[in-house]
Amino acid sequence: MRGKVMAIFVIISVSLIFGMELEGSLGGFSNIRYCVPDGDYLYLLHRFNLYSVDISEPTSPEIIDSLITSGYVLDLALADDYGFLGSGNQLIVVDLSDPAHPENIGSVSLGTSDYIYGVHYQDGYVFAAGTNIFKIYEFTSPATLVEVYSYAFPAKTVSCWENYCALGVESGGGGSVIVLEISEPASPMNVGGMSTPGSAVDVDFVSGRIY
C-alpha cells in the first residue's frame, strides 16, 4: 500500500539544486493512494477510481476521464498500452492505448478475502501481492491472465529486478522482506530475506538494491 490520506494532488517542480516549487494541484480528493506518470498523462488512484489526468500543462492539470471499479484501488503497474490495477480482490487489465480513456478489458480474482496491495509487471508476467497470498500470472495480449504460481505469503508489496522479486511481508507485530529467484516464474525459489522492525508495506528493487 502506498502513501497516506491527502486532500489534494500536487505537481512540484524540482530544480537542479533540489529547490522545490508548487506548479499545479487538483482538489476534491480525500484518500489518494498512488499516482503513476506516463508522458502527458498521470494515473491517479483514489478510493474506487482510476483517474486519467492530463499533465501536459503542469500548472493546470485536468481530469479527463475515470475508470470506476468495485474495490479500493491501491496499486497500478504499466506495460506499454496496458495497465494492471489492483482493485479490492480483483486484478484488472486496463487498456491504456488511449491514455485519456482507460478501459477495463478483463480481470481475475485473487480470492474472496485477499485484498491486492501491490502489483508489478515484468517480461510478460504480472506479480500480485495480496492480504494472504502472492500470485504470478502470465499475461497474453489483449486481456488474458493465467495463474502460474501461488503461495500463502501475507504480502503487502512486490518489486522485481532482473531475475529476482522482493516481497514485503507482514507477520504478527513485525514483518520481513523475502527475495525470490524468478528465472522460472512458475517455480520461483526463496533465496534470502531479512526481518524488519515493522510491517514492510513498500519495497523498490533497483539495480541490485532493495529500498
Tab-separated table of C-alpha atoms in Angstrom:
chain	number	residue	atom	x	y	z
A	1	MET	CA	0.000	0.000	0.000
A	2	ARG	CA	1.372	3.383	-0.987
A	3	GLY	CA	1.056	6.730	0.767
A	4	LYS	CA	-1.346	8.189	3.301
A	5	VAL	CA	-4.520	10.242	3.228
A	6	MET	CA	-4.160	13.585	1.477
A	7	ALA	CA	-6.664	16.212	0.391
A	8	ILE	CA	-5.174	17.320	-2.923
A	9	PHE	CA	-2.968	16.133	-5.739
A	10	VAL	CA	0.009	18.435	-6.360
A	11	ILE	CA	2.707	18.843	-9.016
A	12	ILE	CA	6.071	20.053	-7.735
A	13	SER	CA	8.929	21.413	-9.829
A	14	VAL	CA	12.403	20.311	-8.695
A	15	SER	CA	15.393	22.354	-9.809
A	16	LEU	CA	18.934	21.074	-10.340
A	17	ILE	CA	19.861	22.309	-6.858
A	18	PHE	CA	16.880	20.500	-5.362
A	19	GLY	CA	14.766	23.536	-4.721
A	20	MET	CA	11.028	22.814	-4.964
A	21	GLU	CA	8.160	24.902	-6.208
A	22	LEU	CA	4.465	24.066	-6.384
A	23	GLU	CA	3.384	24.161	-10.033
A	24	GLY	CA	-0.162	22.861	-10.002
A	25	SER	CA	-2.766	20.984	-7.996
A	26	LEU	CA	-6.167	19.303	-8.091
A	27	GLY	CA	-8.565	19.446	-5.166
A	28	GLY	CA	-11.548	17.362	-4.151
A	29	PHE	CA	-9.738	14.182	-3.091
A	30	SER	CA	-9.865	12.595	0.359
A	31	ASN	CA	-7.789	9.427	0.071
A	32	ILE	CA	-5.229	9.412	-2.759
A	33	ARG	CA	-3.230	6.165	-2.605
A	34	TYR	CA	-0.897	6.209	-5.585
A	35	CYS	CA	-0.086	8.016	-8.813
A	36	VAL	CA	1.757	6.902	-11.952
A	37	PRO	CA	3.003	9.442	-14.533
A	38	ASP	CA	3.029	8.348	-18.177
A	39	GLY	CA	4.050	11.000	-20.702
A	40	ASP	CA	1.464	13.779	-20.831
A	41	TYR	CA	-0.863	11.831	-18.550
A	42	LEU	CA	-0.898	10.720	-14.959
A	43	TYR	CA	-2.991	7.926	-13.483
A	44	LEU	CA	-4.320	8.763	-10.033
A	45	LEU	CA	-5.729	6.115	-7.671
A	46	HIS	CA	-8.425	7.402	-5.329
A	47	ARG	CA	-10.833	5.163	-3.445
A	48	PHE	CA	-12.630	3.061	-6.117
A	49	ASN	CA	-11.451	5.106	-9.089
A	50	LEU	CA	-8.569	5.326	-11.517
A	51	TYR	CA	-8.418	8.886	-12.851
A	52	SER	CA	-6.702	9.868	-16.094
A	53	VAL	CA	-5.176	13.326	-15.566
A	54	ASP	CA	-3.791	15.496	-18.380
A	55	ILE	CA	-0.500	16.967	-17.099
A	56	SER	CA	0.749	18.348	-20.410
A	57	GLU	CA	0.327	21.761	-18.767
A	58	PRO	CA	1.658	21.134	-15.234
A	59	THR	CA	0.313	24.418	-13.878
A	60	SER	CA	-3.253	23.335	-14.676
A	61	PRO	CA	-3.681	19.539	-14.504
A	62	GLU	CA	-7.077	18.365	-15.700
A	63	ILE	CA	-9.063	15.183	-15.075
A	64	ILE	CA	-10.047	13.788	-18.483
A	65	ASP	CA	-11.777	10.527	-17.584
A	66	SER	CA	-12.037	7.879	-14.877
A	67	LEU	CA	-12.446	4.146	-14.525
A	68	ILE	CA	-14.788	3.150	-11.697
A	69	THR	CA	-14.099	-0.222	-10.054
A	70	SER	CA	-15.801	-2.285	-7.349
A	71	GLY	CA	-12.910	-2.229	-4.847
A	72	TYR	CA	-10.331	0.118	-3.360
A	73	VAL	CA	-7.540	0.733	-5.876
A	74	LEU	CA	-4.087	0.591	-4.277
A	75	ASP	CA	-1.514	-0.078	-6.996
A	76	LEU	CA	-1.043	0.123	-10.757
A	77	ALA	CA	1.697	-1.345	-12.962
A	78	LEU	CA	2.180	-0.162	-16.560
A	79	ALA	CA	3.289	-2.168	-19.588
A	80	ASP	CA	3.167	-0.423	-22.972
A	81	ASP	CA	-0.548	0.055	-23.780
A	82	TYR	CA	-1.742	-1.870	-20.726
A	83	GLY	CA	-2.120	-1.306	-17.030
A	84	PHE	CA	-2.576	-3.877	-14.263
A	85	LEU	CA	-4.703	-2.490	-11.470
A	86	GLY	CA	-5.245	-3.907	-8.002
A	87	SER	CA	-8.874	-3.222	-7.061
A	88	GLY	CA	-10.113	-4.971	-3.930
A	89	ASN	CA	-9.511	-8.657	-4.622
A	90	GLN	CA	-9.537	-8.125	-8.409
A	91	LEU	CA	-6.515	-7.808	-10.682
A	92	ILE	CA	-7.853	-5.751	-13.598
A	93	VAL	CA	-6.327	-5.479	-17.070
A	94	VAL	CA	-6.725	-1.886	-18.258
A	95	ASP	CA	-6.467	-0.847	-21.911
A	96	LEU	CA	-4.396	2.360	-21.981
A	97	SER	CA	-3.912	2.584	-25.751
A	98	ASP	CA	-5.883	5.817	-25.433
A	99	PRO	CA	-4.387	7.122	-22.172
A	100	ALA	CA	-7.124	9.697	-21.787
A	101	HIS	CA	-9.785	6.995	-21.561
A	102	PRO	CA	-8.754	3.865	-19.571
A	103	GLU	CA	-10.924	0.805	-20.194
A	104	ASN	CA	-11.421	-2.378	-18.145
A	105	ILE	CA	-10.920	-5.286	-20.569
A	106	GLY	CA	-10.570	-8.222	-18.178
A	107	SER	CA	-9.864	-9.348	-14.635
A	108	VAL	CA	-9.080	-12.237	-12.305
A	109	SER	CA	-9.781	-12.660	-8.594
A	110	LEU	CA	-7.122	-13.445	-6.006
A	111	GLY	CA	-9.745	-14.854	-3.634
A	112	THR	CA	-12.640	-13.554	-1.583
A	113	SER	CA	-10.506	-12.423	1.382
A	114	ASP	CA	-7.341	-11.420	-0.463
A	115	TYR	CA	-7.043	-7.672	-0.916
A	116	ILE	CA	-4.446	-6.657	-3.532
A	117	TYR	CA	-1.841	-4.261	-2.118
A	118	GLY	CA	0.973	-4.457	-4.671
A	119	VAL	CA	1.309	-5.120	-8.413
A	120	HIS	CA	4.399	-5.405	-10.615
A	121	TYR	CA	4.826	-6.246	-14.301
A	122	GLN	CA	7.981	-7.701	-15.831
A	123	ASP	CA	8.740	-9.597	-19.050
A	124	GLY	CA	5.230	-10.855	-19.734
A	125	TYR	CA	4.333	-11.696	-16.130
A	126	VAL	CA	2.231	-9.893	-13.527
A	127	PHE	CA	3.129	-10.250	-9.846
A	128	ALA	CA	0.337	-9.598	-7.327
A	129	ALA	CA	0.799	-9.211	-3.568
A	130	GLY	CA	-2.362	-9.809	-1.535
A	131	THR	CA	-3.570	-9.975	2.055
A	132	ASN	CA	-2.833	-13.684	2.442
A	133	ILE	CA	-1.430	-14.646	-0.943
A	134	PHE	CA	1.224	-13.942	-3.555
A	135	LYS	CA	0.438	-14.884	-7.150
A	136	ILE	CA	2.194	-14.765	-10.508
A	137	TYR	CA	0.226	-14.560	-13.759
A	138	GLU	CA	1.382	-14.949	-17.334
A	139	PHE	CA	-0.092	-12.160	-19.450
A	140	THR	CA	-1.119	-12.601	-23.077
A	141	SER	CA	-2.418	-9.604	-25.018
A	142	PRO	CA	-5.043	-8.321	-25.052
A	143	ALA	CA	-6.517	-9.449	-21.717
A	144	THR	CA	-5.584	-12.995	-20.704
A	145	LEU	CA	-4.072	-13.660	-17.269
A	146	VAL	CA	-3.121	-17.252	-16.500
A	147	GLU	CA	-2.046	-18.117	-12.958
A	148	VAL	CA	1.302	-19.914	-12.917
A	149	TYR	CA	2.220	-19.649	-9.232
A	150	SER	CA	0.522	-19.123	-5.887
A	151	TYR	CA	1.872	-19.160	-2.323
A	152	ALA	CA	0.473	-18.128	1.055
A	153	PHE	CA	2.640	-15.075	1.778
A	154	PRO	CA	0.773	-12.255	3.632
A	155	ALA	CA	2.350	-9.842	1.153
A	156	LYS	CA	1.938	-6.063	1.228
A	157	THR	CA	4.140	-5.094	-1.718
A	158	VAL	CA	6.225	-6.527	-4.558
A	159	SER	CA	9.036	-5.190	-6.729
A	160	CYS	CA	11.154	-7.093	-9.254
A	161	TRP	CA	14.583	-6.538	-10.786
A	162	GLU	CA	16.121	-8.810	-13.416
A	163	ASN	CA	15.601	-12.420	-12.188
A	164	TYR	CA	14.546	-11.504	-8.651
A	165	CYS	CA	11.494	-10.260	-6.769
A	166	ALA	CA	11.359	-8.652	-3.342
A	167	LEU	CA	8.213	-9.142	-1.258
A	168	GLY	CA	7.287	-7.044	1.745
A	169	VAL	CA	5.583	-9.384	4.214
A	170	GLU	CA	3.559	-8.764	7.355
A	171	SER	CA	3.652	-11.215	10.270
A	172	GLY	CA	2.395	-10.542	13.776
A	173	GLY	CA	3.804	-7.282	15.110
A	174	GLY	CA	6.694	-7.246	12.665
A	175	GLY	CA	7.489	-8.125	9.119
A	176	SER	CA	10.142	-9.197	6.672
A	177	VAL	CA	11.495	-8.806	3.173
A	178	ILE	CA	11.678	-12.034	1.166
A	179	VAL	CA	13.686	-12.383	-2.045
A	180	LEU	CA	12.575	-14.846	-4.722
A	181	GLU	CA	14.549	-16.000	-7.741
A	182	ILE	CA	12.089	-15.874	-10.675
A	183	SER	CA	14.003	-17.023	-13.769
A	184	GLU	CA	11.277	-19.705	-13.926
A	185	PRO	CA	8.174	-17.741	-12.876
A	186	ALA	CA	6.106	-20.908	-12.434
A	187	SER	CA	8.557	-22.198	-9.811
A	188	PRO	CA	10.276	-19.305	-8.000
A	189	MET	CA	12.830	-20.083	-5.301
A	190	ASN	CA	13.225	-18.373	-1.932
A	191	VAL	CA	16.859	-17.246	-1.916
A	192	GLY	CA	17.042	-14.892	1.047
A	193	GLY	CA	15.498	-12.192	3.159
A	194	MET	CA	15.572	-10.398	6.480
A	195	SER	CA	13.290	-9.328	9.297
A	196	THR	CA	12.049	-5.738	9.545
A	197	PRO	CA	11.068	-3.820	12.712
A	198	GLY	CA	7.526	-3.336	11.434
A	199	SER	CA	5.381	-4.380	8.504
A	200	ALA	CA	7.207	-3.981	5.181
A	201	VAL	CA	4.496	-2.012	3.385
A	202	ASP	CA	6.533	-0.839	0.385
A	203	VAL	CA	9.695	-2.015	-1.373
A	204	ASP	CA	11.556	-0.979	-4.513
A	205	PHE	CA	14.129	-3.324	-6.060
A	206	VAL	CA	16.521	-1.265	-8.213
A	207	SER	CA	19.985	-2.167	-9.547
A	208	GLY	CA	20.542	-4.917	-7.017
A	209	ARG	CA	19.408	-2.924	-4.011
A	210	ILE	CA	16.129	-3.134	-2.107
A	211	TYR	CA	14.716	0.051	-0.633
